[in-house]
Amino acid sequence: MYAATLDVKKAFDNVNHFKMFSTLLDAGIPLSVVDVVCNWYSKLFAAVRWNSCLSLPFSVGSGVRQGSSLSPALFSLYINIIIVLLKSCDCGCYT
């Protein structure tokens, strides 16, 4: 039996876009698909509303898109690096 816990609160917000694109390429995802995802994420901007004021838009360089059906798969590939590293260090409880 294997069991592990990982506190991933706000983890979707902390995914580095460049690292995510590199991970997709390392996972064997075709360059054309990674290019589309990269293009999609390069157009991600946000603004902050405070009371009745709105900030200028700024580029978002981390996080996966909330509510996207693709986001869980992207996050899974991204977080898989940690899982592989944990397995390779041969640490923990096992039989």
CSV table of C-alpha atoms in Angstrom, one decimal:
chain,number,residue,atom,x,y,z
A,1,MET,CA,0.0,0.0,0.0
A,2,TYR,CA,1.3,3.5,-0.9
A,3,ALA,CA,0.1,6.6,0.8
A,4,ALA,CA,1.2,10.1,0.6
A,5,THR,CA,-0.1,13.6,1.4
A,6,LEU,CA,0.9,16.8,-0.2
A,7,ASP,CA,-0.6,20.2,0.6
A,8,VAL,CA,-1.3,21.7,-2.8
A,9,LYS,CA,-3.4,24.6,-1.6
A,10,LYS,CA,-3.0,27.3,-4.1
A,11,ALA,CA,-0.7,25.0,-6.1
A,12,PHE,CA,-2.5,25.7,-9.4
A,13,ASP,CA,-1.6,29.4,-8.9
A,14,ASN,CA,2.2,28.7,-8.6
A,15,VAL,CA,2.9,26.8,-11.7
A,16,ASN,CA,5.7,28.6,-13.6
A,17,HIS,CA,4.7,28.9,-17.2
A,18,PHE,CA,8.3,28.5,-18.7
A,19,LYS,CA,8.9,25.4,-16.5
A,20,MET,CA,5.5,24.0,-17.5
A,21,PHE,CA,6.3,24.4,-21.3
A,22,SER,CA,9.7,22.7,-20.7
A,23,THR,CA,8.0,19.9,-18.9
A,24,LEU,CA,5.5,19.4,-21.7
A,25,LEU,CA,8.4,19.1,-24.2
A,26,ASP,CA,10.3,16.7,-21.9
A,27,ALA,CA,7.2,14.6,-21.7
A,28,GLY,CA,7.2,14.1,-25.4
A,29,ILE,CA,4.2,16.4,-26.2
A,30,PRO,CA,4.6,17.5,-29.8
A,31,LEU,CA,6.1,20.9,-30.4
A,32,SER,CA,3.0,22.1,-32.3
A,33,VAL,CA,0.8,21.4,-29.3
A,34,VAL,CA,3.2,23.1,-26.8
A,35,ASP,CA,3.4,26.1,-29.2
A,36,VAL,CA,-0.4,26.4,-29.0
A,37,VAL,CA,-0.4,26.2,-25.2
A,38,CYS,CA,2.4,28.7,-25.0
A,39,ASN,CA,0.6,31.1,-27.3
A,40,TRP,CA,-2.6,30.7,-25.2
A,41,TYR,CA,-0.8,31.4,-22.0
A,42,SER,CA,1.2,34.3,-23.4
A,43,LYS,CA,-2.1,36.2,-23.8
A,44,LEU,CA,-3.0,35.8,-20.1
A,45,PHE,CA,-3.3,39.2,-18.5
A,46,ALA,CA,-5.0,40.4,-15.3
A,47,ALA,CA,-5.9,43.6,-13.6
A,48,VAL,CA,-6.6,44.5,-10.0
A,49,ARG,CA,-9.8,46.2,-8.9
A,50,TRP,CA,-9.7,48.1,-5.7
A,51,ASN,CA,-12.9,50.0,-4.7
A,52,SER,CA,-13.8,51.8,-8.0
A,53,CYS,CA,-10.3,51.9,-9.4
A,54,LEU,CA,-8.9,49.4,-11.9
A,55,SER,CA,-5.1,48.9,-12.4
A,56,LEU,CA,-3.4,48.7,-15.7
A,57,PRO,CA,-3.3,45.1,-17.1
A,58,PHE,CA,-0.2,43.0,-16.3
A,59,SER,CA,1.1,39.8,-17.8
A,60,VAL,CA,0.6,36.7,-15.6
A,61,GLY,CA,3.7,34.5,-15.6
A,62,SER,CA,2.5,31.7,-13.3
A,63,GLY,CA,-0.5,29.6,-12.6
A,64,VAL,CA,-2.8,27.4,-14.8
A,65,ARG,CA,-6.0,28.8,-16.1
A,66,GLN,CA,-8.8,28.3,-13.5
A,67,GLY,CA,-11.8,26.5,-14.9
A,68,SER,CA,-10.1,25.1,-17.9
A,69,SER,CA,-10.5,21.4,-18.6
A,70,LEU,CA,-6.9,21.3,-19.7
A,71,SER,CA,-5.5,22.7,-16.5
A,72,PRO,CA,-5.6,19.5,-14.4
A,73,ALA,CA,-3.7,17.6,-17.1
A,74,LEU,CA,-1.1,20.4,-17.3
A,75,PHE,CA,-0.7,20.5,-13.5
A,76,SER,CA,-0.4,16.7,-13.4
A,77,LEU,CA,2.5,16.7,-15.9
A,78,TYR,CA,4.1,19.6,-14.0
A,79,ILE,CA,3.8,18.0,-10.5
A,80,ASN,CA,5.0,14.6,-11.9
A,81,ILE,CA,8.6,15.9,-11.7
A,82,ILE,CA,8.3,16.0,-7.9
A,83,ILE,CA,6.8,12.5,-7.8
A,84,VAL,CA,9.6,11.1,-9.9
A,85,LEU,CA,12.3,12.8,-7.8
A,86,LEU,CA,10.7,11.4,-4.6
A,87,LYS,CA,10.7,7.9,-6.0
A,88,SER,CA,14.2,8.1,-7.2
A,89,CYS,CA,15.6,9.2,-3.8
A,90,ASP,CA,14.6,5.9,-2.3
A,91,CYS,CA,13.3,7.5,0.9
A,92,GLY,CA,10.3,6.8,3.0
A,93,CYS,CA,8.5,3.8,4.3
A,94,TYR,CA,8.2,0.7,2.0
A,95,THR,CA,8.3,-3.0,2.3
